[in-house]
PDB file of C-alpha atoms and ligand atoms in Angstrom:
ATOM      1  CA  MET A   1      71.156  -9.953 -31.384  1.00 86.00           C
ATOM      2  CA  MET A   2      70.346  -6.380 -30.501  1.00 92.00           C
ATOM      3  CA  SER A   3      67.581  -7.176 -27.301  1.00 97.00           C
ATOM      4  CA  LEU A   4      64.291  -5.178 -27.366  1.00 98.00           C
ATOM      5  CA  GLU A   5      65.196  -2.720 -25.004  1.00 97.00           C
ATOM      6  CA  THR A   6      68.561  -2.090 -26.296  1.00 97.00           C
ATOM      7  CA  ILE A   7      66.152  -0.768 -29.726  1.00 98.00           C
ATOM      8  CA  ILE A   8      63.835   1.223 -27.906  1.00 98.00           C
ATOM      9  CA  LYS A   9      66.916   3.425 -25.901  1.00 97.00           C
ATOM     10  CA  GLY A  10      68.820   3.023 -29.045  1.00 97.00           C
ATOM     11  CA  ARG A  11      65.948   4.519 -30.875  1.00 98.00           C
ATOM     12  CA  VAL A  12      66.079   8.276 -31.109  1.00 98.00           C
ATOM     13  CA  SER A  13      65.453  11.071 -33.407  1.00 98.00           C
ATOM     14  CA  GLN A  14      67.717  11.667 -35.978  1.00 98.00           C
ATOM     15  CA  LYS A  15      67.858  14.729 -37.343  1.00 97.00           C
ATOM     16  CA  SER A  16      71.252  14.153 -39.726  1.00 97.00           C
ATOM     17  CA  TYR A  17      71.985  12.001 -42.586  1.00 98.00           C
ATOM     18  CA  THR A  18      74.474  10.281 -44.821  1.00 98.00           C
ATOM     19  CA  ASP A  19      73.431  10.176 -47.997  1.00 96.00           C
ATOM     20  CA  GLN A  20      73.107   6.788 -48.635  1.00 98.00           C
ATOM     21  CA  LYS A  21      70.226   6.111 -50.184  1.00 98.00           C
ATOM     22  CA  VAL A  22      67.431   3.723 -48.442  1.00 98.00           C
ATOM     23  CA  ASP A  23      66.070   0.263 -50.404  1.00 98.00           C
ATOM     24  CA  ARG A  24      62.583   0.470 -50.789  1.00 98.00           C
ATOM     25  CA  GLU A  25      62.396  -3.096 -50.381  1.00 98.00           C
ATOM     26  CA  LEU A  26      63.643  -2.825 -47.220  1.00 98.00           C
ATOM     27  CA  VAL A  27      61.308  -0.353 -45.809  1.00 98.00           C
ATOM     28  CA  LEU A  28      58.428  -2.466 -47.214  1.00 99.00           C
ATOM     29  CA  LYS A  29      59.938  -5.156 -45.712  1.00 98.00           C
ATOM     30  CA  LEU A  30      59.645  -3.221 -42.105  1.00 99.00           C
ATOM     31  CA  LEU A  31      56.140  -2.166 -43.119  1.00 99.00           C
ATOM     32  CA  ASN A  32      54.906  -5.583 -43.913  1.00 99.00           C
ATOM     33  CA  THR A  33      56.090  -6.545 -40.053  1.00 99.00           C
ATOM     34  CA  ALA A  34      55.064  -3.124 -38.851  1.00 99.00           C
ATOM     35  CA  VAL A  35      51.615  -4.180 -39.736  1.00 99.00           C
ATOM     36  CA  TYR A  36      51.265  -6.692 -37.086  1.00 99.00           C
ATOM     37  CA  ALA A  37      50.664  -3.921 -34.444  1.00 99.00           C
ATOM     38  CA  PRO A  38      47.574  -3.611 -31.784  1.00 98.00           C
ATOM     39  CA  ASN A  39      44.471  -2.272 -33.596  1.00 98.00           C
ATOM     40  CA  HIS A  40      40.216  -2.554 -32.874  1.00 98.00           C
ATOM     41  CA  LYS A  41      37.919  -4.978 -35.335  1.00 98.00           C
ATOM     42  CA  MET A  42      41.271  -5.267 -37.298  1.00 98.00           C
ATOM     43  CA  ARG A  43      40.079  -2.025 -39.022  1.00 98.00           C
ATOM     44  CA  GLN A  44      43.853  -1.658 -39.995  1.00 98.00           C
ATOM     45  CA  PRO A  45      43.620   1.851 -40.595  1.00 98.00           C
ATOM     46  CA  TRP A  46      46.532   2.974 -41.779  1.00 98.00           C
ATOM     47  CA  ARG A  47      48.255   3.060 -45.666  1.00 98.00           C
ATOM     48  CA  PHE A  48      51.850   4.398 -46.152  1.00 99.00           C
ATOM     49  CA  ILE A  49      53.514   6.673 -48.933  1.00 98.00           C
ATOM     50  CA  ILE A  50      57.214   6.700 -49.566  1.00 98.00           C
ATOM     51  CA  ILE A  51      58.910   9.997 -50.355  1.00 98.00           C
ATOM     52  CA  ASP A  52      62.190   9.208 -51.847  1.00 98.00           C
ATOM     53  CA  GLY A  53      65.268  10.430 -54.232  1.00 97.00           C
ATOM     54  CA  LYS A  54      63.846  13.028 -56.361  1.00 98.00           C
ATOM     55  CA  ALA A  55      60.053  12.710 -55.304  1.00 98.00           C
ATOM     56  CA  ARG A  56      61.169  14.495 -52.134  1.00 98.00           C
ATOM     57  CA  LEU A  57      62.000  17.770 -53.577  1.00 98.00           C
ATOM     58  CA  ASP A  58      58.703  17.405 -56.175  1.00 98.00           C
ATOM     59  CA  MET A  59      56.601  17.067 -53.408  1.00 98.00           C
ATOM     60  CA  GLN A  60      58.566  20.626 -52.073  1.00 97.00           C
ATOM     61  CA  GLU A  61      58.510  22.380 -54.733  1.00 97.00           C
ATOM     62  CA  ARG A  62      54.621  21.262 -55.666  1.00 97.00           C
ATOM     63  CA  TYR A  63      53.951  22.684 -51.944  1.00 97.00           C
ATOM     64  CA  THR A  64      55.554  25.818 -51.622  1.00 96.00           C
ATOM     65  CA  LYS A  65      54.590  27.006 -55.020  1.00 94.00           C
ATOM     66  CA  LYS A  66      51.233  27.659 -53.990  1.00 88.00           C
ATOM     67  CA  ILE A  67      51.417  28.883 -50.596  1.00 93.00           C
ATOM     68  CA  LYS A  68      51.482  32.865 -48.561  1.00 92.00           C
ATOM     69  CA  PRO A  69      54.351  35.123 -49.094  1.00 93.00           C
ATOM     70  CA  GLU A  70      54.482  34.985 -45.613  1.00 94.00           C
ATOM     71  CA  LEU A  71      54.077  31.227 -44.389  1.00 92.00           C
ATOM     72  CA  LYS A  72      57.236  30.474 -47.409  1.00 93.00           C
ATOM     73  CA  GLU A  73      59.864  31.110 -45.175  1.00 94.00           C
ATOM     74  CA  LYS A  74      58.850  29.159 -42.314  1.00 93.00           C
ATOM     75  CA  VAL A  75      58.155  26.337 -44.819  1.00 94.00           C
ATOM     76  CA  ASP A  76      61.283  26.590 -46.050  1.00 95.00           C
ATOM     77  CA  ILE A  77      63.111  25.945 -42.957  1.00 96.00           C
ATOM     78  CA  THR A  78      60.559  22.936 -42.375  1.00 96.00           C
ATOM     79  CA  PHE A  79      61.053  21.577 -45.725  1.00 97.00           C
ATOM     80  CA  GLY A  80      65.383  21.614 -45.087  1.00 97.00           C
ATOM     81  CA  LYS A  81      64.920  20.022 -41.784  1.00 97.00           C
ATOM     82  CA  ILE A  82      62.963  16.589 -43.188  1.00 98.00           C
ATOM     83  CA  LEU A  83      64.666  16.238 -46.541  1.00 98.00           C
ATOM     84  CA  LYS A  84      68.283  16.017 -44.698  1.00 98.00           C
ATOM     85  CA  ALA A  85      67.002  11.774 -44.530  1.00 98.00           C
ATOM     86  CA  PRO A  86      66.882  10.555 -47.970  1.00 98.00           C
ATOM     87  CA  LEU A  87      63.310   8.705 -47.190  1.00 98.00           C
ATOM     88  CA  ILE A  88      60.195   9.915 -46.400  1.00 98.00           C
ATOM     89  CA  ILE A  89      57.480   8.234 -45.164  1.00 99.00           C
ATOM     90  CA  ALA A  90      53.631   9.746 -44.598  1.00 98.00           C
ATOM     91  CA  PHE A  91      51.353   7.276 -42.243  1.00 98.00           C
ATOM     92  CA  VAL A  92      47.771   7.881 -43.527  1.00 98.00           C
ATOM     93  CA  MET A  93      44.822   6.979 -41.552  1.00 98.00           C
ATOM     94  CA  PRO A  94      41.066   7.551 -42.086  1.00 98.00           C
ATOM     95  CA  THR A  95      39.176  10.131 -40.596  1.00 97.00           C
ATOM     96  CA  ASN A  96      36.201   9.021 -39.227  1.00 96.00           C
ATOM     97  CA  LEU A  97      33.309  11.355 -38.015  1.00 95.00           C
ATOM     98  CA  ASP A  98      32.629   9.168 -35.096  1.00 97.00           C
ATOM     99  CA  TYR A  99      35.338   9.784 -32.014  1.00 96.00           C
ATOM    100  CA  ASP A 100      35.807   6.980 -30.605  1.00 97.00           C
ATOM    101  CA  ILE A 101      36.976   5.317 -33.866  1.00 98.00           C
ATOM    102  CA  GLU A 102      39.256   7.682 -34.862  1.00 97.00           C
ATOM    103  CA  PHE A 103      40.357   8.165 -31.559  1.00 98.00           C
ATOM    104  CA  GLU A 104      40.752   4.546 -31.519  1.00 98.00           C
ATOM    105  CA  ASP A 105      42.002   4.494 -35.079  1.00 98.00           C
ATOM    106  CA  ILE A 106      45.199   7.508 -34.006  1.00 98.00           C
ATOM    107  CA  GLN A 107      46.348   4.947 -31.039  1.00 98.00           C
ATOM    108  CA  ALA A 108      47.140   1.671 -33.522  1.00 98.00           C
ATOM    109  CA  ASN A 109      48.488   4.641 -36.134  1.00 98.00           C
ATOM    110  CA  ALA A 110      50.904   5.230 -33.235  1.00 98.00           C
ATOM    111  CA  SER A 111      51.312   1.465 -32.486  1.00 98.00           C
ATOM    112  CA  VAL A 112      52.246   0.960 -35.866  1.00 99.00           C
ATOM    113  CA  ILE A 113      54.584   3.570 -37.030  1.00 99.00           C
ATOM    114  CA  GLN A 114      56.357   3.435 -33.205  1.00 99.00           C
ATOM    115  CA  ASN A 115      56.630  -0.556 -34.530  1.00 99.00           C
ATOM    116  CA  PHE A 116      58.547   0.868 -37.668  1.00 99.00           C
ATOM    117  CA  LEU A 117      60.842   3.031 -35.754  1.00 98.00           C
ATOM    118  CA  LEU A 118      62.485  -0.108 -33.967  1.00 98.00           C
ATOM    119  CA  LEU A 119      62.645  -2.279 -36.555  1.00 98.00           C
ATOM    120  CA  ALA A 120      63.845   0.136 -38.663  1.00 98.00           C
ATOM    121  CA  GLU A 121      66.864   0.900 -35.508  1.00 98.00           C
ATOM    122  CA  GLU A 122      67.591  -3.204 -35.461  1.00 98.00           C
ATOM    123  CA  ALA A 123      67.995  -2.774 -39.195  1.00 98.00           C
ATOM    124  CA  GLY A 124      70.680   0.284 -38.889  1.00 98.00           C
ATOM    125  CA  LEU A 125      68.484   2.231 -39.893  1.00 98.00           C
ATOM    126  CA  SER A 126      67.931   6.331 -37.994  1.00 98.00           C
ATOM    127  CA  THR A 127      64.492   7.958 -37.934  1.00 98.00           C
ATOM    128  CA  HIS A 128      62.382  11.100 -37.524  1.00 98.00           C
ATOM    129  CA  TRP A 129      58.973  10.833 -36.622  1.00 98.00           C
ATOM    130  CA  LYS A 130      57.497  14.683 -37.328  1.00 98.00           C
ATOM    131  CA  THR A 131      54.707  16.635 -37.594  1.00 98.00           C
ATOM    132  CA  PRO A 132      55.029  19.677 -38.675  1.00 96.00           C
ATOM    133  CA  GLY A 133      51.825  22.351 -39.154  1.00 94.00           C
ATOM    134  CA  PHE A 134      50.970  22.074 -42.289  1.00 95.00           C
ATOM    135  CA  ILE A 135      50.192  18.076 -43.093  1.00 97.00           C
ATOM    136  CA  LYS A 136      46.343  19.177 -41.482  1.00 96.00           C
ATOM    137  CA  THR A 137      46.366  21.680 -44.796  1.00 96.00           C
ATOM    138  CA  ASP A 138      44.345  20.699 -47.045  1.00 97.00           C
ATOM    139  CA  HIS A 139      47.281  21.834 -49.752  1.00 96.00           C
ATOM    140  CA  PHE A 140      49.678  19.557 -48.075  1.00 97.00           C
ATOM    141  CA  LYS A 141      46.945  16.476 -48.522  1.00 98.00           C
ATOM    142  CA  ALA A 142      45.971  17.768 -52.066  1.00 98.00           C
ATOM    143  CA  VAL A 143      49.920  17.594 -53.133  1.00 98.00           C
ATOM    144  CA  LEU A 144      50.551  14.221 -51.520  1.00 98.00           C
ATOM    145  CA  ASP A 145      47.441  12.977 -52.881  1.00 98.00           C
ATOM    146  CA  VAL A 146      45.831  12.486 -49.792  1.00 98.00           C
ATOM    147  CA  LYS A 147      41.799  12.573 -49.602  1.00 98.00           C
ATOM    148  CA  ASN A 148      39.629  14.326 -47.854  1.00 97.00           C
ATOM    149  CA  ASN A 149      38.107  11.837 -45.258  1.00 97.00           C
ATOM    150  CA  GLU A 150      42.435  10.953 -44.459  1.00 98.00           C
ATOM    151  CA  LEU A 151      44.825  12.898 -42.348  1.00 97.00           C
ATOM    152  CA  VAL A 152      48.415  12.712 -42.825  1.00 98.00           C
ATOM    153  CA  ALA A 153      49.375  10.669 -38.904  1.00 98.00           C
ATOM    154  CA  GLY A 154      52.806  11.885 -39.390  1.00 98.00           C
ATOM    155  CA  LEU A 155      55.751  12.174 -41.829  1.00 98.00           C
ATOM    156  CA  ILE A 156      58.393   9.609 -40.702  1.00 98.00           C
ATOM    157  CA  MET A 157      62.341  10.887 -41.757  1.00 98.00           C
ATOM    158  CA  VAL A 158      63.841   7.528 -42.271  1.00 98.00           C
ATOM    159  CA  GLY A 159      67.784   6.886 -43.188  1.00 98.00           C
ATOM    160  CA  TYR A 160      71.518   6.559 -42.519  1.00 98.00           C
ATOM    161  CA  ALA A 161      72.733   8.491 -39.501  1.00 98.00           C
ATOM    162  CA  ASP A 162      75.834  10.780 -39.567  1.00 96.00           C
ATOM    163  CA  GLU A 163      76.388  11.409 -36.137  1.00 93.00           C
ATOM    164  CA  LYS A 164      73.601   9.466 -33.741  1.00 92.00           C
ATOM    165  CA  ALA A 165      71.927  11.687 -31.645  1.00 92.00           C
ATOM    166  CA  HIS A 166      72.080  10.640 -28.101  1.00 94.00           C
ATOM    167  CA  ASP A 167      69.263   9.808 -26.344  1.00 94.00           C
ATOM    168  CA  LYS A 168      67.279  12.645 -23.866  1.00 96.00           C
ATOM    169  CA  PRO A 169      66.246  10.922 -20.216  1.00 96.00           C
ATOM    170  CA  ARG A 170      62.616   9.657 -18.788  1.00 98.00           C
ATOM    171  CA  TYR A 171      60.694  10.286 -16.355  1.00 98.00           C
ATOM    172  CA  PRO A 172      61.300   7.253 -13.914  1.00 98.00           C
ATOM    173  CA  ALA A 173      58.789   4.735 -13.609  1.00 98.00           C
ATOM    174  CA  GLU A 174      58.780   4.559  -9.751  1.00 98.00           C
ATOM    175  CA  THR A 175      58.049   8.873  -9.904  1.00 98.00           C
ATOM    176  CA  ILE A 176      55.268   8.046 -11.908  1.00 98.00           C
ATOM    177  CA  THR A 177      53.615   5.403 -11.463  1.00 98.00           C
ATOM    178  CA  THR A 178      51.005   5.057  -8.644  1.00 98.00           C
ATOM    179  CA  PHE A 179      49.496   1.300  -7.161  1.00 98.00           C
ATOM    180  CA  TYR A 180      45.657   1.881  -6.782  1.00 98.00           C
ATOM    181  CA  LYS A 181      44.572   0.862  -3.718  1.00 96.00           C
TER     182      LYS A 181
HETATM  183  C1  LIG B 201      53.556  12.062 -32.581  1.00 65.73           C
HETATM  184  C2  LIG B 201      54.651  12.572 -32.653  1.00 65.73           C
HETATM  185  C3  LIG B 201      54.931  13.670 -33.296  1.00 65.73           C
HETATM  186  C4  LIG B 201      56.232  14.760 -32.955  1.00 65.73           C
HETATM  187  N1  LIG B 201      56.459  15.827 -34.326  1.00 65.73           N
HETATM  188  C5  LIG B 201      57.821  16.208 -34.496  1.00 65.73           C
HETATM  189  C6  LIG B 201      58.040  17.303 -34.748  1.00 65.73           C
HETATM  190  O1  LIG B 201      57.045  17.817 -35.714  1.00 65.73           O
HETATM  191  N2  LIG B 201      59.065  17.539 -34.776  1.00 65.73           N
HETATM  192  C7  LIG B 201      60.511  17.429 -34.391  1.00 65.73           C
HETATM  193  O2  LIG B 201      61.689  17.488 -34.624  1.00 65.73           O
HETATM  194  N3  LIG B 201      59.955  16.018 -33.617  1.00 65.73           N
HETATM  195  C8  LIG B 201      58.677  15.606 -33.326  1.00 65.73           C
HETATM  196  N4  LIG B 201      58.691  14.294 -33.116  1.00 65.73           N
HETATM  197  C9  LIG B 201      59.829  13.999 -32.214  1.00 65.73           C
HETATM  198  C10 LIG B 201      60.177  14.074 -30.587  1.00 65.73           C
HETATM  199  O3  LIG B 201      60.305  15.775 -30.370  1.00 65.73           O
HETATM  200  C11 LIG B 201      60.540  12.565 -30.126  1.00 65.73           C
HETATM  201  O4  LIG B 201      60.404  12.214 -29.958  1.00 65.73           O
HETATM  202  C12 LIG B 201      60.751  13.709 -28.418  1.00 65.73           C
HETATM  203  O5  LIG B 201      61.169  15.016 -28.310  1.00 65.73           O
HETATM  204  C13 LIG B 201      61.581  11.954 -27.486  1.00 65.73           C
HETATM  205  O6  LIG B 201      63.282  12.265 -28.380  1.00 65.73           O
HETATM  206  P1  LIG B 201      63.852  10.857 -29.066  1.00 65.73           P
HETATM  207  O7  LIG B 201      62.627  10.725 -29.731  1.00 65.73           O
HETATM  208  O8  LIG B 201      64.916  11.201 -29.418  1.00 65.73           O
HETATM  209  O9  LIG B 201      63.416   9.986 -28.018  1.00 65.73           O
HETATM  210  C14 LIG B 201      56.959  13.869 -32.897  1.00 65.73           C
HETATM  211  C15 LIG B 201      57.218  12.690 -32.030  1.00 65.73           C
HETATM  212  C16 LIG B 201      56.134  12.041 -31.543  1.00 65.73           C
HETATM  213  C17 LIG B 201      55.809  10.966 -30.738  1.00 65.73           C
END
């Protein structure tokens, strides 16, 4: 069994994937564990949209056919990268007029996403968390059927790595930690 340290350090943002499909049941199983993330007042401020196989191309087509021509090249490049994964998960959260609640819910979403990334790593999958600018647009939200009072916290690419990305060094904790006196 892999140690948690190995799983945390092994998770890297993966750009390239094999064609191997990702089993939907496996993804649901991982999500069912990921939701044990901390969340204030048990609001469980999340839902998930799985976009796999041909649906990925449908999503791209529905989005790109209605955008301004000057944006098309940039959006095509971004979709080209995202669609390299055989499965994508949109993590969707409610917006809230109360900033404090929304702030907590964003953090809870980061927790559920990281849980998912680590569980995926343990299951032999690779992932990449992406937040392209267009996820905030009404048009993209409409394409995914995300409501006005929701936002897309992130798009998570999921698949099997062809050549696994390298990890990136971090600041040692000793250099960024102080002991309060
Ligand atoms: C909230 C968030 C948003 C991110 N958005 C993007 C993105 O839009 N495009 C991208 O290539 N990577 C994105 N990343 C991935 C980071 O660039 C990546 O985690 C960072 O470079 C560290 O590399 P690692 O994940 O391989 O450890 C995002 C990560 C987080 C946490």
